[in-house]
Amino acid sequence: MLLYRDPCEAYRRVDFDARVKGANSMQLVDLCLEQLTGSIGRAIYAESRGDNSAKSAALTRATAALTALQLGVDPENPAGPALLHLYQTARKSVLDSAVRFDAATLQAIRADFIEIRAAMLGSAS
């Protein structure tokens, strides 16, 4: 039996897998931040269009990105506890939006992580 597969999702998955394979830790963090901000943006857009399926998929992907970021934190690093708190708080807000969508909160989280990503990439240059 043939299963329906979204070609866009298939290409996205191939691109994601290729980028993960062989990436260093900075590139993995960058990828997670990219996935997080993109997914939150897609969730906000999907909500505005009334597309609950796309919204749910985007919130799930954002949660996965935050979980991956959280798991990658070294709690012994001086910045570790602050990062863990940031990721846990953002994750809670994303999960809460699955029940009661809050576009303003999600947009603020997205803006914060875009700024964090830009600062990280700027310091790496």
mmCIF file of N, CA and C in Angstrom:
data_model
loop_
_atom_site.group_PDB
_atom_site.id
_atom_site.type_symbol
_atom_site.label_atom_id
_atom_site.label_comp_id
_atom_site.label_asym_id
_atom_site.label_seq_id
_atom_site.Cartn_x
_atom_site.Cartn_y
_atom_site.Cartn_z
ATOM 1 N N MET A 1 0.841 -1.176 0.000
ATOM 2 C CA MET A 1 0.000 0.000 0.000
ATOM 3 C C MET A 1 0.888 1.242 0.000
ATOM 4 N N LEU A 2 0.579 2.173 -0.855
ATOM 5 C CA LEU A 2 1.323 3.417 -0.928
ATOM 6 C C LEU A 2 0.804 4.381 0.121
ATOM 7 N N LEU A 3 1.718 5.005 0.812
ATOM 8 C CA LEU A 3 1.347 5.999 1.806
ATOM 9 C C LEU A 3 1.556 7.386 1.218
ATOM 10 N N TYR A 4 0.662 8.288 1.516
ATOM 11 C CA TYR A 4 0.804 9.659 1.074
ATOM 12 C C TYR A 4 1.941 10.316 1.846
ATOM 13 N N ARG A 5 2.864 10.878 1.140
ATOM 14 C CA ARG A 5 3.988 11.597 1.754
ATOM 15 C C ARG A 5 4.053 12.990 1.159
ATOM 16 N N ASP A 6 4.232 13.959 2.016
ATOM 17 C CA ASP A 6 4.366 15.341 1.583
ATOM 18 C C ASP A 6 5.773 15.534 1.027
ATOM 19 N N PRO A 7 5.906 15.861 -0.267
ATOM 20 C CA PRO A 7 7.235 16.037 -0.857
ATOM 21 C C PRO A 7 8.055 17.119 -0.146
ATOM 22 N N CYS A 8 7.410 18.190 0.295
ATOM 23 C CA CYS A 8 8.137 19.247 1.017
ATOM 24 C C CYS A 8 8.730 18.700 2.304
ATOM 25 N N GLU A 9 7.957 17.888 3.004
ATOM 26 C CA GLU A 9 8.444 17.301 4.254
ATOM 27 C C GLU A 9 9.590 16.335 3.983
ATOM 28 N N ALA A 10 9.508 15.597 2.906
ATOM 29 C CA ALA A 10 10.585 14.666 2.558
ATOM 30 C C ALA A 10 11.883 15.423 2.269
ATOM 31 N N TYR A 11 11.796 16.495 1.496
ATOM 32 C CA TYR A 11 12.988 17.300 1.208
ATOM 33 C C TYR A 11 13.530 17.964 2.467
ATOM 34 N N ARG A 12 12.629 18.456 3.316
ATOM 35 C CA ARG A 12 13.052 19.073 4.574
ATOM 36 C C ARG A 12 13.809 18.064 5.427
ATOM 37 N N ARG A 13 13.297 16.847 5.481
ATOM 38 C CA ARG A 13 13.931 15.804 6.300
ATOM 39 C C ARG A 13 15.317 15.437 5.756
ATOM 40 N N VAL A 14 15.429 15.315 4.443
ATOM 41 C CA VAL A 14 16.724 15.002 3.826
ATOM 42 C C VAL A 14 17.720 16.129 4.104
ATOM 43 N N ASP A 15 17.275 17.368 3.944
ATOM 44 C CA ASP A 15 18.143 18.518 4.220
ATOM 45 C C ASP A 15 18.578 18.521 5.681
ATOM 46 N N PHE A 16 17.654 18.287 6.583
ATOM 47 C CA PHE A 16 17.959 18.263 8.015
ATOM 48 C C PHE A 16 18.963 17.165 8.339
ATOM 49 N N ASP A 17 18.713 15.954 7.850
ATOM 50 C CA ASP A 17 19.613 14.825 8.122
ATOM 51 C C ASP A 17 21.015 15.089 7.579
ATOM 52 N N ALA A 18 21.098 15.673 6.407
ATOM 53 C CA ALA A 18 22.402 15.963 5.808
ATOM 54 C C ALA A 18 23.162 17.006 6.623
ATOM 55 N N ARG A 19 22.442 17.993 7.153
ATOM 56 C CA ARG A 19 23.088 19.028 7.947
ATOM 57 C C ARG A 19 23.534 18.510 9.309
ATOM 58 N N VAL A 20 22.790 17.581 9.877
ATOM 59 C CA VAL A 20 23.150 17.025 11.185
ATOM 60 C C VAL A 20 24.380 16.141 11.081
ATOM 61 N N LYS A 21 24.418 15.360 10.029
ATOM 62 C CA LYS A 21 25.533 14.416 9.859
ATOM 63 C C LYS A 21 26.844 15.182 9.699
ATOM 64 N N GLY A 22 27.751 14.948 10.579
ATOM 65 C CA GLY A 22 29.058 15.575 10.501
ATOM 66 C C GLY A 22 29.146 16.992 11.042
ATOM 67 N N ALA A 23 28.063 17.513 11.622
ATOM 68 C CA ALA A 23 28.088 18.878 12.149
ATOM 69 C C ALA A 23 28.819 18.919 13.484
ATOM 70 N N ASN A 24 29.494 20.036 13.732
ATOM 71 C CA ASN A 24 30.116 20.210 15.040
ATOM 72 C C ASN A 24 29.072 20.764 16.015
ATOM 73 N N SER A 25 29.451 20.935 17.270
ATOM 74 C CA SER A 25 28.477 21.337 18.285
ATOM 75 C C SER A 25 27.877 22.718 17.995
ATOM 76 N N MET A 26 28.678 23.659 17.527
ATOM 77 C CA MET A 26 28.159 24.993 17.203
ATOM 78 C C MET A 26 27.145 24.913 16.059
ATOM 79 N N GLN A 27 27.438 24.104 15.055
ATOM 80 C CA GLN A 27 26.506 23.951 13.931
ATOM 81 C C GLN A 27 25.211 23.274 14.371
ATOM 82 N N LEU A 28 25.295 22.336 15.310
ATOM 83 C CA LEU A 28 24.088 21.680 15.813
ATOM 84 C C LEU A 28 23.218 22.657 16.605
ATOM 85 N N VAL A 29 23.843 23.480 17.428
ATOM 86 C CA VAL A 29 23.084 24.492 18.165
ATOM 87 C C VAL A 29 22.432 25.455 17.184
ATOM 88 N N ASP A 30 23.177 25.882 16.177
ATOM 89 C CA ASP A 30 22.630 26.776 15.161
ATOM 90 C C ASP A 30 21.433 26.133 14.460
ATOM 91 N N LEU A 31 21.558 24.870 14.121
ATOM 92 C CA LEU A 31 20.467 24.161 13.451
ATOM 93 C C LEU A 31 19.230 24.091 14.353
ATOM 94 N N CYS A 32 19.441 23.813 15.631
ATOM 95 C CA CYS A 32 18.312 23.767 16.567
ATOM 96 C C CYS A 32 17.645 25.138 16.691
ATOM 97 N N LEU A 33 18.446 26.187 16.780
ATOM 98 C CA LEU A 33 17.884 27.536 16.863
ATOM 99 C C LEU A 33 17.134 27.899 15.586
ATOM 100 N N GLU A 34 17.675 27.515 14.452
ATOM 101 C CA GLU A 34 16.999 27.755 13.169
ATOM 102 C C GLU A 34 15.661 27.012 13.118
ATOM 103 N N GLN A 35 15.680 25.739 13.526
ATOM 104 C CA GLN A 35 14.453 24.945 13.538
ATOM 105 C C GLN A 35 13.425 25.544 14.509
ATOM 106 N N LEU A 36 13.896 25.984 15.655
ATOM 107 C CA LEU A 36 13.005 26.561 16.666
ATOM 108 C C LEU A 36 12.328 27.819 16.144
ATOM 109 N N THR A 37 13.109 28.773 15.644
ATOM 110 C CA THR A 37 12.524 30.033 15.199
ATOM 111 C C THR A 37 11.637 29.845 13.970
ATOM 112 N N GLY A 38 12.056 28.963 13.071
ATOM 113 C CA GLY A 38 11.227 28.688 11.896
ATOM 114 C C GLY A 38 9.923 28.006 12.270
ATOM 115 N N SER A 39 10.001 27.068 13.190
ATOM 116 C CA SER A 39 8.799 26.338 13.605
ATOM 117 C C SER A 39 7.813 27.249 14.326
ATOM 118 N N ILE A 40 8.319 28.129 15.184
ATOM 119 C CA ILE A 40 7.423 29.067 15.860
ATOM 120 C C ILE A 40 6.766 29.992 14.836
ATOM 121 N N GLY A 41 7.544 30.452 13.871
ATOM 122 C CA GLY A 41 6.968 31.284 12.810
ATOM 123 C C GLY A 41 5.888 30.552 12.030
ATOM 124 N N ARG A 42 6.133 29.278 11.720
ATOM 125 C CA ARG A 42 5.126 28.476 11.009
ATOM 126 C C ARG A 42 3.887 28.263 11.864
ATOM 127 N N ALA A 43 4.051 28.082 13.165
ATOM 128 C CA ALA A 43 2.899 27.895 14.058
ATOM 129 C C ALA A 43 2.036 29.154 14.085
ATOM 130 N N ILE A 44 2.680 30.293 14.180
ATOM 131 C CA ILE A 44 1.935 31.558 14.197
ATOM 132 C C ILE A 44 1.186 31.747 12.884
ATOM 133 N N TYR A 45 1.851 31.469 11.781
ATOM 134 C CA TYR A 45 1.204 31.595 10.468
ATOM 135 C C TYR A 45 0.040 30.609 10.349
ATOM 136 N N ALA A 46 0.266 29.361 10.754
ATOM 137 C CA ALA A 46 -0.788 28.343 10.649
ATOM 138 C C ALA A 46 -2.003 28.722 11.490
ATOM 139 N N GLU A 47 -1.762 29.258 12.674
ATOM 140 C CA GLU A 47 -2.873 29.690 13.530
ATOM 141 C C GLU A 47 -3.669 30.794 12.857
ATOM 142 N N SER A 48 -2.978 31.727 12.222
ATOM 143 C CA SER A 48 -3.678 32.831 11.550
ATOM 144 C C SER A 48 -4.513 32.343 10.372
ATOM 145 N N ARG A 49 -4.129 31.207 9.805
ATOM 146 C CA ARG A 49 -4.863 30.629 8.667
ATOM 147 C C ARG A 49 -5.885 29.573 9.100
ATOM 148 N N GLY A 50 -5.933 29.273 10.397
ATOM 149 C CA GLY A 50 -6.866 28.267 10.892
ATOM 150 C C GLY A 50 -6.445 26.846 10.568
ATOM 151 N N ASP A 51 -5.169 26.628 10.318
ATOM 152 C CA ASP A 51 -4.647 25.304 9.959
ATOM 153 C C ASP A 51 -4.101 24.614 11.219
ATOM 154 N N ASN A 52 -4.986 23.917 11.933
ATOM 155 C CA ASN A 52 -4.601 23.299 13.201
ATOM 156 C C ASN A 52 -3.578 22.192 13.035
ATOM 157 N N SER A 53 -3.635 21.471 11.942
ATOM 158 C CA SER A 53 -2.684 20.390 11.705
ATOM 159 C C SER A 53 -1.266 20.932 11.546
ATOM 160 N N ALA A 54 -1.116 21.967 10.732
ATOM 161 C CA ALA A 54 0.194 22.586 10.528
ATOM 162 C C ALA A 54 0.686 23.250 11.812
ATOM 163 N N LYS A 55 -0.237 23.870 12.551
ATOM 164 C CA LYS A 55 0.127 24.506 13.817
ATOM 165 C C LYS A 55 0.657 23.459 14.792
ATOM 166 N N SER A 56 -0.034 22.363 14.890
ATOM 167 C CA SER A 56 0.384 21.291 15.795
ATOM 168 C C SER A 56 1.748 20.727 15.410
ATOM 169 N N ALA A 57 1.959 20.498 14.118
ATOM 170 C CA ALA A 57 3.242 19.978 13.643
ATOM 171 C C ALA A 57 4.369 20.966 13.946
ATOM 172 N N ALA A 58 4.110 22.248 13.755
ATOM 173 C CA ALA A 58 5.132 23.266 14.013
ATOM 174 C C ALA A 58 5.446 23.375 15.502
ATOM 175 N N LEU A 59 4.431 23.317 16.347
ATOM 176 C CA LEU A 59 4.665 23.369 17.793
ATOM 177 C C LEU A 59 5.426 22.131 18.265
ATOM 178 N N THR A 60 5.139 20.987 17.664
ATOM 179 C CA THR A 60 5.859 19.757 18.002
ATOM 180 C C THR A 60 7.325 19.888 17.617
ATOM 181 N N ARG A 61 7.592 20.422 16.440
ATOM 182 C CA ARG A 61 8.970 20.606 15.994
ATOM 183 C C ARG A 61 9.701 21.621 16.868
ATOM 184 N N ALA A 62 9.025 22.694 17.277
ATOM 185 C CA ALA A 62 9.632 23.691 18.159
ATOM 186 C C ALA A 62 9.972 23.063 19.514
ATOM 187 N N THR A 63 9.077 22.237 20.024
ATOM 188 C CA THR A 63 9.317 21.547 21.298
ATOM 189 C C THR A 63 10.514 20.613 21.177
ATOM 190 N N ALA A 64 10.608 19.904 20.073
ATOM 191 C CA ALA A 64 11.745 18.998 19.855
ATOM 192 C C ALA A 64 13.060 19.771 19.797
ATOM 193 N N ALA A 65 13.055 20.931 19.143
ATOM 194 C CA ALA A 65 14.271 21.744 19.061
ATOM 195 C C ALA A 65 14.680 22.233 20.444
ATOM 196 N N LEU A 66 13.716 22.675 21.238
ATOM 197 C CA LEU A 66 14.025 23.131 22.595
ATOM 198 C C LEU A 66 14.529 21.982 23.463
ATOM 199 N N THR A 67 13.951 20.816 23.295
ATOM 200 C CA THR A 67 14.401 19.643 24.048
ATOM 201 C C THR A 67 15.839 19.298 23.682
ATOM 202 N N ALA A 68 16.156 19.336 22.404
ATOM 203 C CA ALA A 68 17.522 19.045 21.955
ATOM 204 C C ALA A 68 18.501 20.080 22.520
ATOM 205 N N LEU A 69 18.112 21.344 22.505
ATOM 206 C CA LEU A 69 18.968 22.387 23.069
ATOM 207 C C LEU A 69 19.191 22.142 24.567
ATOM 208 N N GLN A 70 18.125 21.809 25.253
ATOM 209 C CA GLN A 70 18.194 21.552 26.695
ATOM 210 C C GLN A 70 19.119 20.374 27.003
ATOM 211 N N LEU A 71 19.002 19.320 26.229
ATOM 212 C CA LEU A 71 19.824 18.130 26.458
ATOM 213 C C LEU A 71 21.296 18.387 26.184
ATOM 214 N N GLY A 72 21.591 19.382 25.364
ATOM 215 C CA GLY A 72 22.969 19.680 25.016
ATOM 216 C C GLY A 72 23.679 20.618 25.982
ATOM 217 N N VAL A 73 22.977 21.101 27.006
ATOM 218 C CA VAL A 73 23.583 22.046 27.950
ATOM 219 C C VAL A 73 24.444 21.304 28.965
ATOM 220 N N ASP A 74 25.641 21.831 29.166
ATOM 221 C CA ASP A 74 26.518 21.330 30.224
ATOM 222 C C ASP A 74 26.186 22.118 31.483
ATOM 223 N N PRO A 75 25.548 21.488 32.471
ATOM 224 C CA PRO A 75 25.149 22.233 33.672
ATOM 225 C C PRO A 75 26.336 22.748 34.486
ATOM 226 N N GLU A 76 27.527 22.204 34.221
ATOM 227 C CA GLU A 76 28.726 22.663 34.923
ATOM 228 C C GLU A 76 29.287 23.947 34.313
ATOM 229 N N ASN A 77 28.885 24.254 33.093
ATOM 230 C CA ASN A 77 29.310 25.489 32.441
ATOM 231 C C ASN A 77 28.680 26.664 33.195
ATOM 232 N N PRO A 78 29.406 27.753 33.374
ATOM 233 C CA PRO A 78 28.838 28.900 34.102
ATOM 234 C C PRO A 78 27.498 29.394 33.530
ATOM 235 N N ALA A 79 27.321 29.296 32.219
ATOM 236 C CA ALA A 79 26.068 29.738 31.600
ATOM 237 C C ALA A 79 25.006 28.636 31.600
ATOM 238 N N GLY A 80 25.378 27.428 32.012
ATOM 239 C CA GLY A 80 24.475 26.281 31.952
ATOM 240 C C GLY A 80 23.143 26.480 32.647
ATOM 241 N N PRO A 81 23.120 26.858 33.928
ATOM 242 C CA PRO A 81 21.835 27.025 34.613
ATOM 243 C C PRO A 81 20.923 28.063 33.954
ATOM 244 N N ALA A 82 21.504 29.169 33.478
ATOM 245 C CA ALA A 82 20.698 30.195 32.815
ATOM 246 C C ALA A 82 20.110 29.666 31.505
ATOM 247 N N LEU A 83 20.918 28.921 30.743
ATOM 248 C CA LEU A 83 20.410 28.343 29.495
ATOM 249 C C LEU A 83 19.302 27.336 29.774
ATOM 250 N N LEU A 84 19.497 26.492 30.771
ATOM 251 C CA LEU A 84 18.462 25.512 31.121
ATOM 252 C C LEU A 84 17.161 26.210 31.490
ATOM 253 N N HIS A 85 17.255 27.263 32.265
ATOM 254 C CA HIS A 85 16.051 28.013 32.649
ATOM 255 C C HIS A 85 15.377 28.620 31.413
ATOM 256 N N LEU A 86 16.170 29.215 30.536
ATOM 257 C CA LEU A 86 15.638 29.810 29.304
ATOM 258 C C LEU A 86 14.903 28.764 28.469
ATOM 259 N N TYR A 87 15.558 27.625 28.241
ATOM 260 C CA TYR A 87 14.962 26.586 27.407
ATOM 261 C C TYR A 87 13.714 25.993 28.058
ATOM 262 N N GLN A 88 13.748 25.765 29.368
ATOM 263 C CA GLN A 88 12.586 25.195 30.062
ATOM 264 C C GLN A 88 11.398 26.145 30.027
ATOM 265 N N THR A 89 11.660 27.423 30.233
ATOM 266 C CA THR A 89 10.583 28.417 30.206
ATOM 267 C C THR A 89 9.985 28.535 28.807
ATOM 268 N N ALA A 90 10.842 28.575 27.799
ATOM 269 C CA ALA A 90 10.351 28.653 26.418
ATOM 270 C C ALA A 90 9.568 27.398 26.064
ATOM 271 N N ARG A 91 10.070 26.245 26.468
ATOM 272 C CA ARG A 91 9.396 24.972 26.180
ATOM 273 C C ARG A 91 8.002 24.937 26.811
ATOM 274 N N LYS A 92 7.898 25.413 28.044
ATOM 275 C CA LYS A 92 6.594 25.455 28.720
ATOM 276 C C LYS A 92 5.619 26.347 27.950
ATOM 277 N N SER A 93 6.098 27.499 27.501
ATOM 278 C CA SER A 93 5.232 28.413 26.740
ATOM 279 C C SER A 93 4.788 27.803 25.418
ATOM 280 N N VAL A 94 5.700 27.111 24.743
ATOM 281 C CA VAL A 94 5.346 26.457 23.481
ATOM 282 C C VAL A 94 4.309 25.365 23.739
ATOM 283 N N LEU A 95 4.530 24.557 24.757
ATOM 284 C CA LEU A 95 3.568 23.498 25.086
ATOM 285 C C LEU A 95 2.217 24.075 25.505
ATOM 286 N N ASP A 96 2.227 25.163 26.269
ATOM 287 C CA ASP A 96 0.972 25.809 26.668
ATOM 288 C C ASP A 96 0.196 26.301 25.456
ATOM 289 N N SER A 97 0.916 26.706 24.397
ATOM 290 C CA SER A 97 0.250 27.202 23.199
ATOM 291 C C SER A 97 -0.446 26.106 22.404
ATOM 292 N N ALA A 98 -0.140 24.865 22.716
ATOM 293 C CA ALA A 98 -0.868 23.773 22.064
ATOM 294 C C ALA A 98 -2.311 23.736 22.567
ATOM 295 N N VAL A 99 -2.524 24.196 23.804
ATOM 296 C CA VAL A 99 -3.862 24.202 24.400
ATOM 297 C C VAL A 99 -4.513 25.572 24.242
ATOM 298 N N ARG A 100 -3.787 26.605 24.621
ATOM 299 C CA ARG A 100 -4.286 27.983 24.511
ATOM 300 C C ARG A 100 -3.236 28.779 23.754
ATOM 301 N N PHE A 101 -3.477 28.950 22.468
ATOM 302 C CA PHE A 101 -2.486 29.586 21.598
ATOM 303 C C PHE A 101 -2.288 31.043 21.995
ATOM 304 N N ASP A 102 -1.023 31.436 22.131
ATOM 305 C CA ASP A 102 -0.663 32.798 22.510
ATOM 306 C C ASP A 102 0.378 33.316 21.518
ATOM 307 N N ALA A 103 -0.103 33.897 20.445
ATOM 308 C CA ALA A 103 0.782 34.363 19.377
ATOM 309 C C ALA A 103 1.768 35.416 19.864
ATOM 310 N N ALA A 104 1.346 36.296 20.748
ATOM 311 C CA ALA A 104 2.235 37.358 21.233
ATOM 312 C C ALA A 104 3.408 36.773 22.012
ATOM 313 N N THR A 105 3.131 35.813 22.877
ATOM 314 C CA THR A 105 4.204 35.173 23.643
ATOM 315 C C THR A 105 5.139 34.421 22.717
ATOM 316 N N LEU A 106 4.573 33.679 21.773
ATOM 317 C CA LEU A 106 5.407 32.933 20.837
ATOM 318 C C LEU A 106 6.257 33.865 19.975
ATOM 319 N N GLN A 107 5.690 34.986 19.565
ATOM 320 C CA GLN A 107 6.452 35.948 18.759
ATOM 321 C C GLN A 107 7.606 36.525 19.576
ATOM 322 N N ALA A 108 7.385 36.775 20.870
ATOM 323 C CA ALA A 108 8.457 37.290 21.734
ATOM 324 C C ALA A 108 9.561 36.244 21.904
ATOM 325 N N ILE A 109 9.169 34.994 22.089
ATOM 326 C CA ILE A 109 10.146 33.905 22.213
ATOM 327 C C ILE A 109 10.945 33.793 20.921
ATOM 328 N N ARG A 110 10.250 33.838 19.800
ATOM 329 C CA ARG A 110 10.914 33.745 18.496
ATOM 330 C C ARG A 110 11.919 34.876 18.322
ATOM 331 N N ALA A 111 11.513 36.087 18.657
ATOM 332 C CA ALA A 111 12.410 37.247 18.524
ATOM 333 C C ALA A 111 13.641 37.080 19.424
ATOM 334 N N ASP A 112 13.435 36.602 20.645
ATOM 335 C CA ASP A 112 14.565 36.391 21.563
ATOM 336 C C ASP A 112 15.557 35.386 20.992
ATOM 337 N N PHE A 113 15.043 34.278 20.455
ATOM 338 C CA PHE A 113 15.946 33.252 19.934
ATOM 339 C C PHE A 113 16.594 33.660 18.613
ATOM 340 N N ILE A 114 15.933 34.492 17.839
ATOM 341 C CA ILE A 114 16.574 35.050 16.639
ATOM 342 C C ILE A 114 17.746 35.919 17.064
ATOM 343 N N GLU A 115 17.550 36.714 18.102
ATOM 344 C CA GLU A 115 18.619 37.575 18.618
ATOM 345 C C GLU A 115 19.777 36.738 19.187
ATOM 346 N N ILE A 116 19.447 35.692 19.924
ATOM 347 C CA ILE A 116 20.473 34.806 20.477
ATOM 348 C C ILE A 116 21.273 34.160 19.354
ATOM 349 N N ARG A 117 20.579 33.679 18.341
ATOM 350 C CA ARG A 117 21.251 33.038 17.207
ATOM 351 C C ARG A 117 22.175 34.023 16.488
ATOM 352 N N ALA A 118 21.708 35.227 16.277
ATOM 353 C CA ALA A 118 22.531 36.247 15.611
ATOM 354 C C ALA A 118 23.771 36.559 16.430
ATOM 355 N N ALA A 119 23.616 36.654 17.734
ATOM 356 C CA ALA A 119 24.766 36.935 18.604
ATOM 357 C C ALA A 119 25.749 35.762 18.574
ATOM 358 N N MET A 120 25.224 34.548 18.594
ATOM 359 C CA MET A 120 26.087 33.368 18.556
ATOM 360 C C MET A 120 26.873 33.320 17.245
ATOM 361 N N LEU A 121 26.197 33.547 16.142
ATOM 362 C CA LEU A 121 26.861 33.509 14.836
ATOM 363 C C LEU A 121 27.841 34.675 14.697
ATOM 364 N N GLY A 122 27.492 35.827 15.274
ATOM 365 C CA GLY A 122 28.391 36.965 15.223
ATOM 366 C C GLY A 122 29.654 36.745 16.030
ATOM 367 N N SER A 123 29.530 36.051 17.148
ATOM 368 C CA SER A 123 30.719 35.790 17.975
ATOM 369 C C SER A 123 31.589 34.690 17.375
ATOM 370 N N ALA A 124 30.988 33.846 16.544
ATOM 371 C CA ALA A 124 31.748 32.761 15.910
ATOM 372 C C ALA A 124 32.567 33.265 14.730
ATOM 373 N N SER A 125 32.198 34.408 14.199
ATOM 374 C CA SER A 125 32.893 34.957 13.017
ATOM 375 C C SER A 125 34.235 35.546 13.363
#
